[in-house]
mmCIF file of C-alpha atoms and ligand atoms in Angstrom:
data_model
loop_
_atom_site.group_PDB
_atom_site.id
_atom_site.type_symbol
_atom_site.label_atom_id
_atom_site.label_comp_id
_atom_site.label_asym_id
_atom_site.label_seq_id
_atom_site.Cartn_x
_atom_site.Cartn_y
_atom_site.Cartn_z
ATOM 1 C CA MET A 117 -140.603 78.938 -258.120
ATOM 2 C CA PHE A 118 -139.574 75.453 -259.692
ATOM 3 C CA ASN A 119 -138.059 75.554 -262.325
ATOM 4 C CA ARG A 120 -137.387 72.088 -262.942
ATOM 5 C CA ARG A 121 -140.625 69.819 -264.407
ATOM 6 C CA LEU A 122 -140.922 66.533 -266.187
ATOM 7 C CA THR A 123 -140.221 67.269 -269.963
ATOM 8 C CA GLU A 124 -142.051 64.363 -272.066
ATOM 9 C CA ASP A 125 -138.739 62.761 -272.666
ATOM 10 C CA GLU A 126 -137.795 62.421 -269.630
ATOM 11 C CA ARG A 127 -141.218 60.749 -268.367
ATOM 12 C CA GLN A 128 -140.707 58.097 -271.546
ATOM 13 C CA GLN A 129 -137.261 58.136 -270.100
ATOM 14 C CA TRP A 130 -138.596 57.114 -266.389
ATOM 15 C CA VAL A 131 -140.861 55.362 -267.915
ATOM 16 C CA ARG A 132 -138.575 52.836 -270.173
ATOM 17 C CA ASP A 133 -135.287 53.055 -267.451
ATOM 18 C CA GLY A 134 -136.881 53.828 -264.476
ATOM 19 C CA TYR A 135 -134.704 56.866 -263.623
ATOM 20 C CA LEU A 136 -133.314 60.148 -264.011
ATOM 21 C CA ILE A 137 -130.166 62.143 -263.921
ATOM 22 C CA ILE A 138 -130.869 65.888 -263.233
ATOM 23 C CA LYS A 139 -127.639 67.991 -264.736
ATOM 24 C CA GLY A 140 -127.058 71.273 -262.177
ATOM 25 C CA ALA A 141 -129.933 70.171 -259.808
ATOM 26 C CA LEU A 142 -128.267 72.210 -257.153
ATOM 27 C CA PRO A 143 -125.841 75.079 -258.450
ATOM 28 C CA PRO A 144 -122.282 75.414 -257.565
ATOM 29 C CA GLN A 145 -123.263 77.880 -254.677
ATOM 30 C CA ASP A 146 -124.998 74.940 -252.911
ATOM 31 C CA VAL A 147 -122.432 72.469 -253.791
ATOM 32 C CA ILE A 148 -119.935 74.529 -251.492
ATOM 33 C CA GLN A 149 -122.280 74.924 -248.845
ATOM 34 C CA TYR A 150 -123.674 71.167 -248.572
ATOM 35 C CA THR A 151 -120.248 70.147 -248.619
ATOM 36 C CA GLN A 152 -119.430 72.362 -245.962
ATOM 37 C CA ALA A 153 -122.407 71.208 -243.974
ATOM 38 C CA VAL A 154 -121.474 67.731 -244.924
ATOM 39 C CA ASP A 155 -118.051 67.947 -243.678
ATOM 40 C CA GLU A 156 -118.925 69.261 -239.930
ATOM 41 C CA LEU A 157 -121.528 66.260 -239.015
ATOM 42 C CA TYR A 158 -118.444 64.581 -240.512
ATOM 43 C CA GLU A 159 -116.144 66.064 -237.610
ATOM 44 C CA GLN A 160 -118.869 65.545 -235.230
ATOM 45 C CA ASN A 161 -119.207 61.873 -236.137
ATOM 46 C CA VAL A 162 -115.480 60.722 -236.666
ATOM 47 C CA PRO A 163 -113.078 60.882 -234.200
ATOM 48 C CA PRO A 164 -109.967 63.333 -235.258
ATOM 49 C CA GLY A 165 -107.141 60.811 -235.639
ATOM 50 C CA GLU A 166 -109.815 58.800 -238.397
ATOM 51 C CA ARG A 167 -111.070 61.589 -240.152
ATOM 52 C CA THR A 168 -107.617 61.143 -242.885
ATOM 53 C CA ASP A 169 -108.335 57.924 -243.556
ATOM 54 C CA PRO A 170 -110.079 57.768 -246.801
ATOM 55 C CA LYS A 171 -111.715 54.411 -245.908
ATOM 56 C CA LYS A 172 -113.439 56.276 -243.078
ATOM 57 C CA GLY A 173 -117.343 56.673 -244.669
ATOM 58 C CA MET A 174 -120.173 57.937 -242.479
ATOM 59 C CA GLY A 175 -123.792 57.702 -242.595
ATOM 60 C CA CYS A 176 -126.192 60.338 -240.573
ATOM 61 C CA ARG A 177 -129.807 60.807 -240.702
ATOM 62 C CA ASN A 178 -132.639 62.544 -239.929
ATOM 63 C CA LEU A 179 -130.828 65.831 -241.309
ATOM 64 C CA PHE A 180 -133.228 68.395 -240.292
ATOM 65 C CA GLU A 181 -132.446 68.466 -236.619
ATOM 66 C CA HIS A 182 -128.720 69.575 -237.614
ATOM 67 C CA ASN A 183 -129.084 72.073 -240.104
ATOM 68 C CA ASP A 184 -131.414 74.408 -241.889
ATOM 69 C CA LEU A 185 -129.684 74.485 -244.363
ATOM 70 C CA PHE A 186 -130.989 70.950 -244.701
ATOM 71 C CA ILE A 187 -134.743 71.708 -244.802
ATOM 72 C CA LYS A 188 -134.088 73.963 -247.418
ATOM 73 C CA LEU A 189 -133.456 71.533 -249.561
ATOM 74 C CA ILE A 190 -137.086 69.559 -248.701
ATOM 75 C CA ASP A 191 -138.437 71.638 -251.496
ATOM 76 C CA HIS A 192 -135.118 72.766 -253.827
ATOM 77 C CA PRO A 193 -136.552 74.622 -257.112
ATOM 78 C CA GLY A 194 -133.553 71.914 -259.242
ATOM 79 C CA THR A 195 -135.588 69.118 -258.614
ATOM 80 C CA PHE A 196 -139.069 69.975 -256.218
ATOM 81 C CA GLY A 197 -140.866 70.532 -259.699
ATOM 82 C CA LEU A 198 -140.106 66.956 -260.479
ATOM 83 C CA ILE A 199 -141.077 64.779 -257.422
ATOM 84 C CA LEU A 200 -144.235 66.652 -257.600
ATOM 85 C CA ASP A 201 -144.782 65.474 -261.190
ATOM 86 C CA LEU A 202 -143.678 62.348 -260.489
ATOM 87 C CA LEU A 203 -145.726 61.727 -257.086
ATOM 88 C CA GLY A 204 -148.516 64.392 -256.886
ATOM 89 C CA SER A 205 -148.400 66.122 -253.841
ATOM 90 C CA TYR A 206 -150.306 64.003 -251.383
ATOM 91 C CA ILE A 207 -146.611 63.716 -250.448
ATOM 92 C CA GLN A 208 -144.485 64.006 -247.172
ATOM 93 C CA CYS A 209 -140.495 63.793 -247.108
ATOM 94 C CA THR A 210 -139.509 60.651 -245.017
ATOM 95 C CA VAL A 211 -136.064 60.407 -245.484
ATOM 96 C CA SER A 212 -133.200 62.986 -245.545
ATOM 97 C CA GLN A 213 -129.239 61.516 -244.967
ATOM 98 C CA VAL A 214 -126.051 62.109 -245.887
ATOM 99 C CA ILE A 215 -123.829 59.171 -247.163
ATOM 100 C CA VAL A 216 -119.810 59.674 -247.024
ATOM 101 C CA ARG A 217 -118.658 56.635 -249.018
ATOM 102 C CA GLY A 218 -115.185 55.506 -248.027
ATOM 103 C CA VAL A 219 -112.808 53.715 -250.205
ATOM 104 C CA ASP A 220 -113.514 50.001 -250.287
ATOM 105 C CA PRO A 221 -112.001 48.182 -253.008
ATOM 106 C CA GLU A 222 -113.330 44.691 -251.728
ATOM 107 C CA SER A 223 -116.822 45.998 -251.422
ATOM 108 C CA THR A 224 -119.252 43.687 -254.243
ATOM 109 C CA GLY A 225 -121.566 46.799 -253.814
ATOM 110 C CA TYR A 226 -125.063 46.183 -251.754
ATOM 111 C CA ILE A 227 -127.827 46.176 -254.585
ATOM 112 C CA HIS A 228 -131.554 46.273 -253.667
ATOM 113 C CA PRO A 229 -134.691 47.686 -254.066
ATOM 114 C CA ASP A 230 -136.136 49.953 -251.372
ATOM 115 C CA GLY A 231 -138.760 49.790 -248.624
ATOM 116 C CA GLY A 232 -138.285 46.276 -246.969
ATOM 117 C CA GLU A 233 -140.146 43.089 -247.192
ATOM 118 C CA ALA A 234 -143.473 43.879 -248.367
ATOM 119 C CA MET A 235 -143.192 47.090 -250.307
ATOM 120 C CA GLU A 236 -139.686 45.129 -252.960
ATOM 121 C CA LYS A 237 -142.809 43.104 -253.966
ATOM 122 C CA ILE A 238 -144.614 45.885 -255.127
ATOM 123 C CA ARG A 239 -144.608 47.450 -258.416
ATOM 124 C CA VAL A 240 -146.204 50.547 -259.806
ATOM 125 C CA SER A 241 -147.254 50.803 -263.745
ATOM 126 C CA GLU A 242 -146.509 53.182 -265.909
ATOM 127 C CA SER A 243 -149.784 54.873 -265.579
ATOM 128 C CA SER A 244 -149.619 55.196 -262.182
ATOM 129 C CA LEU A 245 -148.385 57.756 -259.712
ATOM 130 C CA GLN A 246 -145.050 56.231 -257.523
ATOM 131 C CA LEU A 247 -145.629 55.033 -253.825
ATOM 132 C CA GLN A 248 -141.993 56.589 -253.297
ATOM 133 C CA VAL A 249 -138.957 58.560 -254.932
ATOM 134 C CA LYS A 250 -135.723 58.851 -253.958
ATOM 135 C CA VAL A 251 -133.572 62.196 -255.135
ATOM 136 C CA MET A 252 -129.092 61.568 -255.114
ATOM 137 C CA TYR A 253 -127.838 64.590 -254.766
ATOM 138 C CA PHE A 254 -123.834 64.142 -255.561
ATOM 139 C CA LEU A 255 -122.097 66.554 -253.844
ATOM 140 C CA THR A 256 -118.380 64.828 -255.892
ATOM 141 C CA ASP A 257 -117.280 65.301 -259.070
ATOM 142 C CA LEU A 258 -117.870 61.171 -260.286
ATOM 143 C CA PRO A 259 -116.279 61.350 -264.191
ATOM 144 C CA GLU A 260 -115.427 57.393 -264.682
ATOM 145 C CA PRO A 261 -116.762 54.243 -262.679
ATOM 146 C CA ASP A 262 -115.495 52.629 -259.259
ATOM 147 C CA MET A 263 -115.443 56.166 -257.334
ATOM 148 C CA GLY A 264 -118.228 54.843 -255.419
ATOM 149 C CA ASN A 265 -120.672 55.552 -258.051
ATOM 150 C CA PHE A 266 -124.518 55.112 -257.571
ATOM 151 C CA VAL A 267 -125.541 51.800 -258.988
ATOM 152 C CA VAL A 268 -128.211 51.130 -261.033
ATOM 153 C CA PHE A 269 -130.032 48.406 -263.109
ATOM 154 C CA PRO A 270 -132.078 50.330 -266.022
ATOM 155 C CA GLY A 271 -135.710 48.789 -266.617
ATOM 156 C CA SER A 272 -135.375 46.855 -262.963
ATOM 157 C CA HIS A 273 -138.405 48.944 -261.776
ATOM 158 C CA LEU A 274 -140.661 46.423 -263.859
ATOM 159 C CA ARG A 275 -139.020 43.180 -262.908
ATOM 160 C CA PRO A 276 -139.412 41.330 -259.894
ATOM 161 C CA TRP A 277 -136.478 41.251 -257.392
ATOM 162 C CA PRO A 278 -134.489 38.433 -257.871
ATOM 163 C CA LYS A 279 -133.592 37.711 -253.766
ATOM 164 C CA GLU A 280 -132.329 34.250 -254.893
ATOM 165 C CA ARG A 281 -129.653 35.537 -257.199
ATOM 166 C CA LEU A 282 -128.184 37.587 -254.595
ATOM 167 C CA PRO A 283 -125.717 39.165 -254.016
ATOM 168 C CA LEU A 284 -125.601 41.446 -257.250
ATOM 169 C CA GLY A 285 -122.902 44.054 -257.916
ATOM 170 C CA SER A 286 -121.669 46.674 -259.848
ATOM 171 C CA ALA A 287 -119.791 43.876 -262.226
ATOM 172 C CA THR A 288 -122.954 42.220 -262.736
ATOM 173 C CA PRO A 289 -124.166 42.247 -266.618
ATOM 174 C CA GLY A 290 -127.133 45.020 -266.512
ATOM 175 C CA ALA A 291 -125.542 47.037 -263.984
ATOM 176 C CA ALA A 292 -124.683 50.715 -264.502
ATOM 177 C CA GLN A 293 -122.483 52.702 -263.395
ATOM 178 C CA LEU A 294 -123.907 56.228 -262.338
ATOM 179 C CA CYS A 295 -121.014 58.943 -263.459
ATOM 180 C CA GLY A 296 -121.464 62.785 -263.435
ATOM 181 C CA ALA A 297 -120.653 66.313 -261.914
ATOM 182 C CA ALA A 298 -120.943 67.571 -258.214
ATOM 183 C CA GLY A 299 -124.349 68.943 -258.193
ATOM 184 C CA ASP A 300 -125.927 66.381 -260.544
ATOM 185 C CA ALA A 301 -128.969 64.438 -258.813
ATOM 186 C CA VAL A 302 -130.156 61.291 -259.704
ATOM 187 C CA ILE A 303 -133.976 60.396 -259.297
ATOM 188 C CA PHE A 304 -135.476 57.233 -258.610
ATOM 189 C CA PRO A 305 -138.415 55.126 -257.337
ATOM 190 C CA HIS A 306 -138.340 52.117 -255.067
ATOM 191 C CA ALA A 307 -138.519 49.240 -257.005
ATOM 192 C CA LEU A 308 -135.288 50.481 -259.020
ATOM 193 C CA TRP A 309 -132.594 47.531 -258.476
ATOM 194 C CA HIS A 310 -129.626 50.188 -256.881
ATOM 195 C CA GLY A 311 -126.659 50.633 -254.557
ATOM 196 C CA PRO A 312 -123.241 51.677 -253.797
ATOM 197 C CA GLY A 313 -120.468 50.870 -256.573
ATOM 198 C CA LYS A 314 -116.885 50.218 -255.324
ATOM 199 C CA ASN A 315 -114.228 52.585 -254.324
ATOM 200 C CA LEU A 316 -110.907 52.625 -255.646
ATOM 201 C CA SER A 317 -110.625 56.390 -256.273
ATOM 202 C CA GLY A 318 -108.668 56.884 -252.865
ATOM 203 C CA LYS A 319 -110.610 59.397 -251.404
ATOM 204 C CA VAL A 320 -114.576 59.309 -250.111
ATOM 205 C CA ARG A 321 -117.462 59.894 -251.962
ATOM 206 C CA LYS A 322 -120.048 62.470 -250.823
ATOM 207 C CA VAL A 323 -124.172 62.664 -251.463
ATOM 208 C CA LEU A 324 -127.292 63.354 -249.708
ATOM 209 C CA VAL A 325 -130.260 61.495 -250.485
ATOM 210 C CA TYR A 326 -134.225 62.755 -249.719
ATOM 211 C CA ARG A 327 -136.714 60.571 -249.901
ATOM 212 C CA TYR A 328 -140.728 61.236 -250.504
ATOM 213 C CA ASN A 329 -143.723 59.244 -250.214
ATOM 214 C CA GLN A 330 -147.004 58.853 -250.237
ATOM 215 C CA LEU A 331 -148.917 60.716 -247.134
ATOM 216 C CA PHE A 332 -150.132 57.277 -246.227
ATOM 217 C CA MET A 333 -146.864 56.024 -246.105
ATOM 218 C CA ARG A 334 -145.016 55.732 -242.635
ATOM 219 C CA PRO A 335 -142.292 57.953 -242.367
ATOM 220 C CA TRP A 336 -138.781 55.898 -242.389
ATOM 221 C CA ASP A 337 -136.210 58.433 -240.293
ATOM 222 C CA TYR A 338 -138.604 59.453 -237.658
ATOM 223 C CA GLU A 339 -141.993 58.968 -236.059
ATOM 224 C CA GLU A 340 -142.624 62.694 -235.618
ATOM 225 C CA ILE A 341 -140.431 65.700 -236.590
ATOM 226 C CA SER A 342 -140.176 67.634 -233.657
ATOM 227 C CA PRO A 343 -141.403 71.330 -232.584
ATOM 228 C CA GLN A 344 -138.070 73.159 -232.895
ATOM 229 C CA VAL A 345 -137.632 71.687 -236.458
ATOM 230 C CA LEU A 346 -141.200 72.487 -237.595
ATOM 231 C CA GLU A 347 -141.196 76.031 -235.943
ATOM 232 C CA ARG A 348 -138.094 76.911 -238.657
ATOM 233 C CA CYS A 349 -139.997 75.651 -241.907
ATOM 234 C CA THR A 350 -141.657 77.155 -244.429
ATOM 235 C CA PRO A 351 -145.739 76.118 -244.114
ATOM 236 C CA ARG A 352 -144.642 73.894 -247.226
ATOM 237 C CA GLN A 353 -141.742 72.019 -245.863
ATOM 238 C CA ARG A 354 -144.223 71.534 -242.265
ATOM 239 C CA ARG A 355 -147.101 70.070 -244.264
ATOM 240 C CA LEU A 356 -143.855 68.400 -246.400
ATOM 241 C CA LEU A 357 -142.669 67.084 -243.055
ATOM 242 C CA GLY A 358 -146.276 66.057 -241.889
ATOM 243 C CA ASP A 359 -147.892 68.576 -240.243
ATOM 244 C CA MET A 360 -151.193 68.594 -241.254
ATOM 245 C CA GLY A 361 -151.902 71.703 -239.497
ATOM 246 C CA ALA A 362 -154.782 70.486 -237.156
ATOM 247 C CA PRO A 363 -154.956 67.926 -234.281
ATOM 248 C CA TRP A 364 -154.842 64.191 -235.960
ATOM 249 C CA ARG A 365 -158.508 62.967 -236.933
ATOM 250 C CA PRO A 366 -159.746 59.241 -239.372
ATOM 251 C CA GLY A 367 -158.902 60.198 -242.632
ATOM 252 C CA THR A 368 -156.469 62.869 -242.179
ATOM 253 C CA TYR A 369 -153.087 61.182 -244.062
ATOM 254 C CA TYR A 370 -155.714 60.310 -246.670
ATOM 255 C CA ARG A 371 -157.595 63.504 -247.367
ATOM 256 C CA ARG A 372 -156.266 66.832 -247.629
ATOM 257 C CA PRO A 373 -156.859 68.877 -244.567
ATOM 258 C CA THR A 374 -159.110 71.404 -245.767
ATOM 259 C CA PRO A 375 -160.334 71.777 -248.876
ATOM 260 C CA THR A 376 -158.032 74.815 -249.863
ATOM 261 C CA GLU A 377 -154.279 73.887 -247.874
ATOM 262 C CA GLN A 378 -153.139 71.890 -250.222
ATOM 263 C CA GLU A 379 -153.154 73.927 -253.677
ATOM 264 C CA SER A 380 -152.094 77.012 -251.341
ATOM 265 C CA LEU A 381 -148.758 75.310 -250.324
ATOM 266 C CA MET A 382 -148.137 73.646 -253.800
ATOM 267 C CA GLU A 383 -148.372 77.286 -255.306
ATOM 268 C CA GLY A 384 -145.882 78.473 -257.499
ATOM 269 C CA VAL A 385 -145.702 75.095 -259.064
HETATM 270 O O1 AKG B 190 -124.852 54.984 -251.452
HETATM 271 C C1 AKG B 190 -125.452 54.830 -252.274
HETATM 272 O O2 AKG B 190 -124.314 55.015 -253.475
HETATM 273 C C2 AKG B 190 -126.663 53.897 -252.226
HETATM 274 C C3 AKG B 190 -127.298 54.369 -251.468
HETATM 275 C C4 AKG B 190 -128.601 54.138 -251.234
HETATM 276 O O3 AKG B 190 -128.952 52.546 -251.634
HETATM 277 C C5 AKG B 190 -129.930 54.361 -251.176
HETATM 278 O O4 AKG B 190 -130.031 55.819 -250.406
HETATM 279 O O5 AKG B 190 -131.124 53.540 -250.846
#
């Protein structure tokens, strides 16, 4: 089922640069459907008079409540095999987010590692599973820089985060603005210095961001997923949203809930 697994070259690139670009992670049909779903959210969140203003961005989280398409993306065949290769299978999907980034010529960007005050000081070694991995799906073609591209500092996942040197931006030496096409995805760990670049393109840039963590970490977007959403999920998706299939007991999020459940949910890998 999961048609993309990490190749040896990709593993080496991940260790060295700290990110991977997955060309065509979403097929064209999916790009159309997800763009429509994002546009619907934009209409719900942005007042009619402001929708034609390319400066008007939007952020929206916990997408599962809004549209079942966003549930499907939890274990999308174009990326989920890679998530399992990088994190192992004791994981939870802890963020689902739309970011529509408006035109913003003055922006210096917002470069950061993920996870907040404590997690930004933690870096895993090259032989470790990751603590967290994010997948950003481009829904907009980004053929050149300064279109609101995602900015990364290759190799920065191996270095301490230099808080005292802030702000870093897309013009800072070492920064790389990632170009690509709608449907491509970038996968990156929490420790990589990253953020949005300037958008001078005259139009908004749309992405979807899904974050996966080890099961023993807390979700970011929600405390618990609603029963209404869980009802609409497959067993694997429910498990990936933290439903362990049994009431909580000590150790629930540290060990497999039953001897066979974990393996059966990852079948087809
Ligand atoms: O919108 C962007 O390009 C940046 C998103 C980001 O920094 C994040 O998801 O952590």
